[in-house]
Amino acid sequence: MSDANEVDVAVIGAGSAGLVARQQALEHGARRVLLIEGGVYGTTCARVGCMPSKLLIAAAEAAGHARGAAAFGVEVGELRIDGAEVMARVRRERDRFVEGVVRSTEEIDARDRLRGWARFVGPQSLSVETDAGTVRVEAKAIVLAAGSTPSVPPSLEGLGERLLTSDSVFELPSLPGSLAIVGCGVVGLELGSAMQRLGVATKILDIGTRMPLLVSEVMQAEARELFSQRLDLHLGLRELASEPVAKGVRLRWTESDGQTREGVFDYVLAATGRRPQLARLGLEAAGIELDERGMPKRLDHRTMRIGTSAIFMAGDITGKHAVLHEAVSDGRIAGRNAARYPNVRARVPQVELGIMFTEPNVAIVGKVPTQAEGECEGEGVEWSVGEVDYRNQGRARVMNQAHGRARVYAWREGGTIFAAELIGPGAEHMAHLLAWAIEQRVTAQRALELPIYHPVLEEGLRSAIAKLAHALSLSGEPRPLDCGPGN
Ligand SMILES: Cc1cc2nc3c(=O)[nH]c(=O)nc-3n(C[C@H](O)[C@H](O)[C@H](O)COP(=O)(O)OP(=O)(O)OC[C@H]3O[C@@H](n4cnc5c(N)ncnc54)[C@H](O)[C@@H]3O)c2cc1C
């Protein structure tokens, strides 16, 4: 073994979490940090995740605006969607994002990068399969930032190139005529909502009946209603089988009422979740306790350290949230602690934030209680909720998007806002406002004193918070309209 491969910190995976972990390890005292990447540079986010999906959604929004223009007396003529150009723009812009990440990754000194798949051969020893042969790496601390990969259920295996995942869908030369999406999670609904608006005959199938992110039954019902109006949803399936046919895929499924149906689609997209990329890592050799799925049993999410080992985790590989800002936050603390090992420190937890970029938008902030209103949460803490229906909200009506609902939650004792769930126009932005308010420990009463412009969608939130304050008995009556139609 050469000295060159003895490092302070080895980071496995040059994705968003790994790149941040590397940077933070250097900033917190590690002298030699080695970044190991087995696949391509460019990150899941830029290559096949956040960015290409939002580019497709942006095209869908353009189509949606054109379709909805007539309601305002604006004629745009016959709508024609050039599928090849839609996909070409997705890739063109996506490639710009990827190029930027690849360039900055390649700017890292070549001695501090290793291309190859890493595998544990001891608690602080890795073996890396490079093009030039096997390289041994000894590290004082290791950050696992190996990401996740789409999982495909057995019922969809054997479909060849007609089976898509989020890794391959953005490579389609043009928009398909028809698409079945198996999986009604965030990825399935985002891509389904976009494809449908882009004129693709889209069907979404799932064995479950719950809509993603939202917790309360009120919001579940609202989401099911709004998405069923816009999408061909088949939830609560009992069985699903698939077979390849000429130029497509035949799916056969049993609906929740026991009826068997079938359909032929150009493609089927598996959106049935992602699994942590553990297979290649050989964690058995790392000297840490693993559960039946091969996941470390004792990951401390405050320090990102596994048990008392010198191994840290960050990003999708943790199997926790699979969202970018959490991957970055994990990478930050894992990198710092790997550099400071064994003197690790806990991070200050951030309020949880989840967004689904569908039409309508869905968002969740904080931990929404699962019990009925007013019941004890955890150790006897009680809460109240305030709700607003966006069907009569001023700005939403102006925009011809008068639909949706928001619920804001606060602790009875003290009135601090701690969670919210939203569906409707602008939810992605209002969720940020609420997340910042929760981080600042704003009470319902205080929130009512903060400025809100008129007429904006946030006035709806204020109505929900006014009802919340009323439920908390912080004010005598629900707050009346302040400045005109809008709330
Ligand atoms: C379709 C889609 C849409 C999404 N949209 C959003 C969104 O809108 N907002 C949001 O917040 N999040 C979104 N996400 C999630 C987000 O993209 C991920 O949470 C984030 O990219 C994960 O980063 P990471 O660093 O953990 O993993 P990655 O970026 O996947 O990096 C892991 C790296 O590790 C490498 N690797 C794996 N094993 C080894 C090994 N043994 N040796 C060496 N290298 C290895 C891999 O090749 C990979 O490059 C989306 C995801 C998808 C799929």
Coordinates of C-alpha atoms and ligand atoms in Angstrom, one line a residue:
M1 CA 0.0 0.0 0.0
S2 CA 1.4 3.4 -0.9
D3 CA 1.3 6.5 1.3
A4 CA -0.8 8.2 -1.4
N5 CA -3.8 6.0 -0.3
E6 CA -3.6 6.8 3.4
V7 CA -6.0 9.6 3.9
D8 CA -7.8 11.4 6.7
V9 CA -11.2 11.1 5.2
A10 CA -12.5 9.0 2.3
V11 CA -15.8 10.1 0.8
I12 CA -17.6 7.4 -1.2
G13 CA -19.9 9.0 -3.8
A14 CA -19.4 12.3 -5.7
G15 CA -23.1 13.2 -5.5
S16 CA -24.5 16.3 -3.7
A17 CA -24.0 14.8 -0.2
G18 CA -20.5 13.6 -1.0
L19 CA -19.3 16.8 -2.6
V20 CA -20.5 18.8 0.4
A21 CA -19.0 16.3 2.8
R22 CA -15.6 16.6 1.1
Q23 CA -15.6 20.4 1.2
Q24 CA -16.6 20.4 4.9
A25 CA -14.0 17.8 5.9
L26 CA -11.3 20.1 4.3
E27 CA -12.7 23.2 6.0
H28 CA -12.8 21.4 9.4
G29 CA -9.2 20.3 9.5
A30 CA -8.8 17.2 7.4
R31 CA -5.6 17.5 5.4
R32 CA -6.1 14.7 2.9
V33 CA -9.6 14.0 1.7
L34 CA -10.2 11.4 -1.1
L35 CA -13.4 11.5 -3.2
I36 CA -14.2 8.1 -4.7
E37 CA -16.8 7.8 -7.5
G38 CA -17.7 4.6 -9.3
G39 CA -20.2 6.0 -11.8
V40 CA -20.3 9.3 -13.7
Y41 CA -19.8 12.7 -12.2
G42 CA -22.7 15.1 -12.3
T43 CA -24.9 14.0 -9.4
T44 CA -28.4 12.4 -9.4
C45 CA -30.0 15.8 -8.8
A46 CA -28.6 17.4 -11.9
R47 CA -28.5 14.3 -14.2
V48 CA -31.7 12.3 -13.5
G49 CA -33.4 13.9 -10.5
C50 CA -34.5 17.4 -9.4
M51 CA -33.4 19.3 -12.5
P52 CA -34.6 17.3 -15.5
S53 CA -37.9 16.6 -13.7
K54 CA -38.4 20.3 -13.1
L55 CA -37.5 21.0 -16.7
L56 CA -40.2 18.6 -17.9
I57 CA -42.7 20.2 -15.4
A58 CA -41.8 23.6 -16.7
A59 CA -42.8 22.5 -20.2
A60 CA -46.0 21.1 -18.7
E61 CA -46.8 24.4 -17.0
A62 CA -46.3 26.2 -20.3
A63 CA -48.8 23.8 -21.9
G64 CA -51.2 24.3 -18.9
H65 CA -51.1 28.1 -19.2
A66 CA -51.8 27.9 -23.0
R67 CA -54.7 25.5 -22.4
G68 CA -56.1 27.7 -19.6
A69 CA -55.7 31.0 -21.4
A70 CA -59.2 30.9 -22.9
A71 CA -60.7 31.3 -19.4
F72 CA -59.2 34.9 -19.5
G73 CA -60.5 35.6 -23.0
V74 CA -57.0 35.0 -24.4
E75 CA -57.0 32.9 -27.6
V76 CA -53.9 31.0 -28.3
G77 CA -55.2 28.9 -31.2
E78 CA -54.9 25.2 -31.5
L79 CA -52.4 23.8 -29.0
R80 CA -49.6 21.7 -30.6
I81 CA -46.9 20.1 -28.4
D82 CA -43.6 19.2 -30.2
G83 CA -42.6 16.2 -28.1
A84 CA -39.1 16.0 -29.6
E85 CA -38.4 19.6 -28.8
V86 CA -39.8 19.3 -25.3
M87 CA -37.4 16.4 -24.6
A88 CA -34.6 18.2 -26.4
R89 CA -34.9 21.3 -24.2
V90 CA -35.1 19.1 -21.1
R91 CA -31.8 17.5 -22.1
R92 CA -30.2 20.7 -23.3
E93 CA -30.8 22.6 -20.1
R94 CA -30.1 19.4 -18.0
D95 CA -26.7 19.0 -19.7
R96 CA -25.8 22.6 -18.8
F97 CA -26.5 21.8 -15.1
V98 CA -24.5 18.6 -15.3
E99 CA -21.6 20.2 -17.1
G100 CA -21.3 22.8 -14.3
V101 CA -21.1 20.0 -11.6
V102 CA -18.7 17.9 -13.7
R103 CA -16.4 20.8 -14.3
S104 CA -16.3 21.8 -10.6
T105 CA -15.7 18.1 -9.6
E106 CA -12.9 17.8 -12.1
E107 CA -11.3 20.9 -10.7
I108 CA -10.5 18.9 -7.6
D109 CA -6.8 17.9 -7.7
A110 CA -6.6 14.6 -9.5
R111 CA -4.6 13.2 -6.5
D112 CA -7.7 13.7 -4.3
R113 CA -10.1 11.9 -6.6
L114 CA -10.4 8.2 -7.4
R115 CA -12.6 6.7 -10.1
G116 CA -13.9 3.3 -9.2
W117 CA -16.3 1.3 -7.0
A118 CA -15.4 1.2 -3.3
R119 CA -15.8 -1.8 -1.1
F120 CA -15.1 -2.2 2.6
V121 CA -12.3 -4.7 3.4
G122 CA -12.1 -3.5 7.1
P123 CA -13.6 -0.9 9.4
Q124 CA -11.3 1.8 8.0
S125 CA -10.0 0.1 4.8
L126 CA -11.5 0.2 1.3
S127 CA -10.7 -1.6 -1.9
V128 CA -11.5 0.4 -5.0
E129 CA -11.9 -1.2 -8.4
T130 CA -10.4 1.3 -10.9
D131 CA -9.7 0.9 -14.6
A132 CA -6.0 0.5 -13.7
G133 CA -6.7 -2.3 -11.1
T134 CA -7.6 -2.6 -7.5
V135 CA -6.5 0.3 -5.2
R136 CA -6.4 0.0 -1.4
V137 CA -7.4 3.0 0.7
E138 CA -6.8 3.4 4.4
A139 CA -8.8 6.2 6.0
K140 CA -9.1 7.6 9.5
A141 CA -12.8 8.2 8.8
I142 CA -15.1 7.3 6.0
V143 CA -18.3 9.1 4.7
L144 CA -20.8 6.9 2.9
A145 CA -22.6 9.1 0.4
A146 CA -23.4 6.4 -2.2
G147 CA -26.9 7.6 -2.9
S148 CA -29.9 5.4 -4.0
T149 CA -31.2 3.8 -7.2
P150 CA -34.7 3.2 -8.6
S151 CA -36.2 -0.1 -7.5
V152 CA -38.3 -2.0 -10.0
P153 CA -41.0 -4.5 -8.7
P154 CA -40.9 -8.1 -9.9
S155 CA -44.2 -7.5 -11.7
L156 CA -42.5 -5.2 -14.2
E157 CA -39.3 -7.2 -14.9
G158 CA -38.6 -8.5 -18.4
L159 CA -40.1 -5.5 -20.3
G160 CA -36.7 -4.5 -21.8
E161 CA -36.5 -0.9 -23.2
R162 CA -40.2 -0.4 -22.7
L163 CA -39.7 -0.2 -19.0
L164 CA -38.6 3.2 -17.9
T165 CA -37.3 4.5 -14.5
S166 CA -36.4 8.1 -13.6
D167 CA -32.9 7.2 -14.7
S168 CA -34.0 6.6 -18.3
V169 CA -37.2 8.6 -18.9
F170 CA -35.4 11.8 -19.7
E171 CA -33.6 10.1 -22.5
L172 CA -36.8 9.4 -24.5
P173 CA -36.3 11.0 -28.0
S174 CA -39.8 12.4 -27.9
L175 CA -42.9 12.3 -25.7
P176 CA -44.7 8.9 -25.8
G177 CA -48.3 8.6 -27.0
S178 CA -49.2 6.7 -23.8
L179 CA -47.6 6.0 -20.5
A180 CA -48.5 3.8 -17.5
I181 CA -46.8 5.0 -14.3
V182 CA -46.6 2.4 -11.5
G183 CA -46.3 4.1 -8.2
C184 CA -48.3 7.1 -6.9
G185 CA -45.4 8.6 -4.9
V186 CA -43.8 12.0 -5.3
V187 CA -41.8 11.0 -8.4
G188 CA -44.8 9.2 -10.0
L189 CA -47.2 12.0 -9.5
E190 CA -44.8 14.8 -10.5
L191 CA -43.9 13.0 -13.8
G192 CA -47.5 11.8 -14.3
S193 CA -48.9 15.3 -13.8
A194 CA -46.3 16.7 -16.2
M195 CA -46.8 14.0 -18.9
Q196 CA -50.6 14.4 -18.8
R197 CA -50.4 18.1 -19.3
L198 CA -48.0 17.6 -22.2
G199 CA -50.7 15.5 -23.9
V200 CA -49.4 12.0 -23.1
A201 CA -52.3 9.6 -22.2
T202 CA -51.1 8.8 -18.7
K203 CA -52.4 6.3 -16.2
I204 CA -51.1 6.0 -12.7
L205 CA -51.5 2.8 -10.8
D206 CA -50.7 1.9 -7.2
I207 CA -51.5 -0.8 -4.7
G208 CA -51.7 1.9 -2.0
T209 CA -54.4 4.5 -1.6
R210 CA -52.6 7.3 0.3
M211 CA -51.4 10.4 -1.5
P212 CA -47.8 11.4 -0.9
L213 CA -46.5 13.8 1.8
L214 CA -50.0 14.7 3.2
V215 CA -50.9 13.3 6.6
S216 CA -54.4 14.3 7.8
E217 CA -57.5 12.6 6.4
V218 CA -58.9 16.0 5.4
M219 CA -55.9 16.7 3.2
Q220 CA -55.7 13.1 1.9
A221 CA -59.3 13.5 0.7
E222 CA -58.7 16.9 -0.8
A223 CA -55.6 15.5 -2.7
R224 CA -57.4 12.4 -4.0
E225 CA -60.3 14.6 -5.2
L226 CA -58.1 17.2 -7.0
F227 CA -55.7 14.7 -8.5
S228 CA -58.6 12.4 -9.6
Q229 CA -60.1 15.4 -11.5
R230 CA -56.8 15.9 -13.4
L231 CA -55.3 12.4 -13.7
D232 CA -56.3 8.9 -14.5
L233 CA -55.6 7.4 -11.1
H234 CA -56.1 3.8 -10.2
L235 CA -55.4 3.3 -6.5
G236 CA -55.8 0.3 -4.1
L237 CA -54.9 -2.2 -6.8
R238 CA -54.9 -5.9 -5.7
E239 CA -52.7 -7.3 -8.5
L240 CA -50.6 -6.1 -11.4
A241 CA -49.0 -8.1 -14.2
S242 CA -47.1 -7.0 -17.3
E243 CA -46.0 -8.5 -20.6
P244 CA -44.1 -7.0 -23.6
V245 CA -46.2 -6.7 -26.8
A246 CA -45.3 -5.3 -30.2
K247 CA -44.1 -1.7 -29.6
G248 CA -45.4 -1.5 -26.1
V249 CA -46.4 -3.1 -22.8
R250 CA -49.6 -4.8 -21.8
L251 CA -50.6 -4.3 -18.1
R252 CA -53.3 -6.3 -16.4
W253 CA -54.5 -5.3 -13.0
T254 CA -57.3 -6.0 -10.5
E255 CA -59.0 -2.8 -9.2
S256 CA -59.9 -2.3 -5.6
D257 CA -63.5 -3.4 -6.4
G258 CA -62.2 -6.8 -7.8
Q259 CA -62.7 -6.0 -11.5
T260 CA -59.8 -7.0 -13.8
R261 CA -58.7 -4.4 -16.4
E262 CA -56.0 -4.2 -18.9
G263 CA -54.4 -1.7 -21.2
V264 CA -51.5 -1.4 -23.7
F265 CA -49.1 1.5 -23.3
D266 CA -46.1 2.7 -25.3
Y267 CA -44.0 2.6 -22.0
V268 CA -44.4 1.8 -18.4
L269 CA -42.5 3.9 -15.8
A270 CA -41.6 2.2 -12.5
A271 CA -41.9 4.9 -9.9
T272 CA -42.0 2.5 -7.0
G273 CA -39.3 4.1 -4.8
R274 CA -35.6 4.1 -4.5
R275 CA -33.3 1.9 -2.5
P276 CA -30.0 2.8 -0.9
Q277 CA -27.0 1.7 -3.0
L278 CA -25.6 -0.7 -0.5
A279 CA -24.9 -3.7 -2.7
R280 CA -21.4 -2.8 -3.8
L281 CA -20.2 -1.5 -0.5
G282 CA -19.6 -4.8 1.3
L283 CA -20.7 -3.2 4.7
E284 CA -20.4 -6.7 6.3
A285 CA -16.6 -6.0 6.4
A286 CA -17.0 -2.6 8.1
G287 CA -17.5 -4.1 11.6
I288 CA -20.9 -2.4 12.1
E289 CA -24.2 -3.9 13.0
L290 CA -26.6 -4.3 10.1
D291 CA -30.3 -5.0 10.0
E292 CA -32.1 -7.6 7.8
R293 CA -32.0 -5.1 4.8
G294 CA -28.3 -4.6 5.2
M295 CA -28.7 -1.1 6.6
P296 CA -26.6 0.0 9.6
K297 CA -28.6 -0.4 12.8
R298 CA -27.1 2.4 14.7
L299 CA -27.0 5.5 12.6
D300 CA -27.3 8.7 14.7
H301 CA -29.1 11.2 12.6
R302 CA -27.8 14.1 14.7
T303 CA -24.1 13.4 14.0
M304 CA -24.5 11.0 11.0
R305 CA -22.1 8.6 12.7
I306 CA -22.8 4.9 12.7
G307 CA -22.6 3.7 16.3
T308 CA -19.1 4.3 17.7
S309 CA -17.4 3.7 14.4
A310 CA -15.4 6.1 12.2
I311 CA -18.0 5.7 9.5
F312 CA -20.5 8.4 8.7
M313 CA -23.5 8.5 6.3
A314 CA -25.0 11.3 4.2
G315 CA -27.8 11.7 1.7
D316 CA -30.1 9.1 0.0
I317 CA -28.1 6.2 1.2
T318 CA -29.5 6.7 4.7
G319 CA -32.9 5.7 3.3
K320 CA -34.5 8.6 5.2
H321 CA -35.8 11.5 3.2
A322 CA -34.3 11.4 -0.3
V323 CA -34.5 15.1 -0.9
L324 CA -31.6 17.4 -1.9
H325 CA -31.5 19.9 0.9
E326 CA -31.4 17.0 3.5
A327 CA -28.6 15.3 1.5
V328 CA -26.6 18.5 1.7
S329 CA -27.3 19.0 5.4
D330 CA -26.3 15.4 6.1
G331 CA -23.1 15.9 4.0
R332 CA -22.2 19.0 5.9
I333 CA -22.4 17.4 9.3
A334 CA -20.9 14.0 8.2
G335 CA -18.0 15.8 6.5
R336 CA -17.3 18.0 9.6
N337 CA -17.5 15.1 12.0
A338 CA -15.4 12.8 9.8
A339 CA -12.7 15.5 9.9
R340 CA -13.1 16.0 13.7
Y341 CA -13.4 12.3 14.5
P342 CA -13.6 11.1 17.2
N343 CA -14.8 14.5 18.6
V344 CA -18.1 14.5 16.8
R345 CA -20.8 17.1 17.4
A346 CA -24.6 17.0 16.8
R347 CA -26.3 19.3 14.4
V348 CA -29.2 21.5 15.2
P349 CA -32.2 19.8 13.5
Q350 CA -34.0 21.7 10.8
V351 CA -37.7 21.7 10.3
E352 CA -38.7 19.1 7.8
L353 CA -39.9 20.3 4.4
G354 CA -41.4 18.3 1.6
I355 CA -42.7 19.7 -1.7
M356 CA -44.3 18.0 -4.7
F357 CA -44.1 20.0 -7.9
T358 CA -47.4 18.8 -9.3
E359 CA -50.5 20.8 -10.4
P360 CA -51.7 21.5 -7.8
N361 CA -48.6 21.9 -5.7
V362 CA -48.4 19.9 -2.5
A363 CA -46.2 20.7 0.5
I364 CA -45.7 19.6 4.1
V365 CA -43.7 21.5 6.8
G366 CA -42.7 20.1 10.1
K367 CA -44.2 16.9 11.7
V368 CA -48.0 16.9 11.2
P369 CA -49.7 15.0 14.0
T370 CA -51.4 11.8 13.1
Q371 CA -54.0 11.9 15.9
A372 CA -57.3 13.6 15.8
E373 CA -57.3 17.3 16.8
G374 CA -56.7 18.2 20.4
E375 CA -55.5 14.7 21.4
C376 CA -52.3 14.3 23.1
E377 CA -49.2 14.3 21.0
G378 CA -46.3 12.3 22.4
E379 CA -45.8 13.2 26.0
G380 CA -49.1 14.9 26.6
V381 CA -48.7 17.9 24.4
E382 CA -51.9 19.2 22.9
W383 CA -52.3 21.1 19.6
S384 CA -54.9 22.9 17.5
V385 CA -55.3 23.4 13.8
G386 CA -56.6 26.2 11.6
E387 CA -57.7 25.6 8.0
V388 CA -58.5 27.5 4.9
D389 CA -60.3 26.4 1.7
Y390 CA -58.8 28.1 -1.4
R391 CA -62.0 27.9 -3.4
N392 CA -63.0 31.4 -2.4
Q393 CA -59.5 32.9 -1.9
G394 CA -59.2 36.2 -3.7
R395 CA -55.9 35.8 -5.5
A396 CA -56.5 32.2 -6.3
R397 CA -59.8 33.2 -8.1
V398 CA -58.0 36.0 -9.9
M399 CA -55.6 33.4 -11.2
N400 CA -58.4 31.0 -12.1
Q401 CA -56.8 28.5 -9.7
A402 CA -59.3 28.5 -6.9
H403 CA -58.8 25.1 -5.4
G404 CA -56.9 23.5 -2.6
R405 CA -56.6 23.8 1.2
A406 CA -54.1 24.6 3.8
R407 CA -53.9 23.5 7.5
V408 CA -51.6 25.2 10.0
Y409 CA -50.8 23.5 13.4
A410 CA -49.7 25.1 16.7
W411 CA -49.1 23.9 20.2
R412 CA -52.0 24.8 22.6
E413 CA -49.5 25.7 25.2
G414 CA -47.8 28.9 24.0
G415 CA -49.4 28.9 20.5
T416 CA -46.1 28.2 18.6
I417 CA -46.7 27.1 15.0
F418 CA -45.0 23.7 14.4
A419 CA -46.4 22.2 11.2
A420 CA -48.5 22.8 8.1
E421 CA -49.8 20.9 5.1
L422 CA -50.8 22.5 1.9
I423 CA -52.3 21.7 -1.5
G424 CA -53.1 24.3 -4.1
P425 CA -51.5 27.2 -6.0
G426 CA -48.2 28.5 -4.7
A427 CA -47.9 25.8 -2.0
E428 CA -44.1 25.5 -2.8
H429 CA -43.5 29.1 -1.8
M430 CA -45.9 29.3 1.1
A431 CA -44.3 26.2 2.6
H432 CA -41.0 28.1 2.8
L433 CA -42.6 31.0 4.5
L434 CA -44.1 28.6 7.1
A435 CA -40.8 26.6 7.4
W436 CA -39.0 29.9 8.3
A437 CA -41.7 30.9 10.7
I438 CA -41.5 27.5 12.4
E439 CA -37.7 27.8 12.6
Q440 CA -38.1 31.2 14.2
R441 CA -40.7 29.8 16.7
V442 CA -43.4 32.2 15.6
T443 CA -46.7 31.9 17.4
A444 CA -50.1 32.1 15.7
Q445 CA -50.7 35.4 17.5
R446 CA -47.4 36.9 16.3
A447 CA -47.9 35.6 12.7
L448 CA -51.1 37.7 12.6
E449 CA -49.1 40.8 13.3
L450 CA -46.6 40.2 10.5
P451 CA -47.2 42.0 7.2
I452 CA -48.8 40.4 4.2
Y453 CA -49.3 42.2 1.0
H454 CA -52.7 42.3 -0.8
P455 CA -54.0 40.5 -2.9
V456 CA -51.8 37.4 -2.5
L457 CA -52.2 33.7 -1.9
E458 CA -50.5 34.2 1.6
E459 CA -53.7 36.0 2.7
G460 CA -55.3 32.5 2.7
L461 CA -52.7 31.3 5.1
R462 CA -53.4 34.2 7.3
S463 CA -57.1 33.1 7.4
A464 CA -56.0 29.7 8.5
I465 CA -53.8 31.2 11.2
A466 CA -56.6 33.5 12.4
K467 CA -58.8 30.4 12.8
L468 CA -55.9 28.7 14.6
A469 CA -55.5 31.6 17.0
H470 CA -59.2 31.5 17.6
A471 CA -59.1 27.7 18.3
L472 CA -56.2 28.5 20.7
S473 CA -58.4 31.1 22.3
L474 CA -55.7 33.7 21.6
S475 CA -58.3 36.1 20.2
G476 CA -62.1 36.3 20.7
E477 CA -63.3 35.9 17.1
P478 CA -61.8 34.7 13.9
R479 CA -60.0 37.7 12.4
P480 CA -62.2 39.6 9.8
L481 CA -61.0 40.6 6.4
D482 CA -58.3 43.2 6.8
C483 CA -58.2 45.0 3.5
G484 CA -60.5 43.5 1.1
P485 CA -61.3 40.3 -0.8
G486 CA -58.3 37.9 -0.5
N487 CA -58.3 36.0 2.7
Ligands
LIG1 C1 -36.9 12.0 -10.5 C2 -36.3 12.6 -9.3 C3 -36.7 13.9 -8.9 C4 -36.3 14.5 -7.7 N1 -36.7 15.8 -7.5 C5 -36.2 16.3 -6.3 C6 -36.7 17.7 -6.0 O1 -37.4 18.3 -6.7 N2 -36.2 18.2 -4.9 C7 -35.4 17.5 -4.0 O2 -35.0 18.1 -2.9 N3 -35.0 16.3 -4.3 C8 -35.4 15.7 -5.4 N4 -34.9 14.4 -5.7 C9 -34.0 13.7 -4.8 C10 -32.6 14.2 -4.9 O3 -32.2 14.2 -6.3 C11 -31.7 13.2 -4.1 O4 -32.1 13.3 -2.7 C12 -30.2 13.7 -4.1 O5 -29.8 13.9 -5.4 C13 -29.4 12.6 -3.4 O6 -28.0 13.0 -3.4 P1 -26.9 11.9 -2.9 O7 -25.6 12.7 -2.8 O8 -27.4 11.2 -1.7 O9 -26.8 10.8 -4.0 P2 -26.2 10.8 -5.5 O10 -26.2 12.2 -6.1 O11 -26.9 9.7 -6.2 O12 -24.7 10.4 -5.3 C14 -24.3 9.1 -5.0 C15 -23.0 8.8 -5.8 O13 -22.4 7.7 -5.2 C16 -21.8 6.9 -6.2 N5 -21.6 5.5 -5.7 C17 -22.5 4.6 -5.3 N6 -21.9 3.5 -4.8 C18 -20.6 3.7 -4.9 C19 -19.5 2.9 -4.5 N7 -19.6 1.8 -3.9 N8 -18.2 3.4 -4.8 C20 -18.1 4.6 -5.4 N9 -19.1 5.4 -5.8 C21 -20.4 5.0 -5.5 C22 -22.9 6.9 -7.3 O14 -22.4 6.6 -8.6 C23 -23.3 8.4 -7.2 O15 -22.6 9.2 -8.1 C24 -35.4 13.8 -6.9 C25 -34.9 12.5 -7.3 C26 -35.4 11.9 -8.4 C27 -34.9 10.5 -8.8

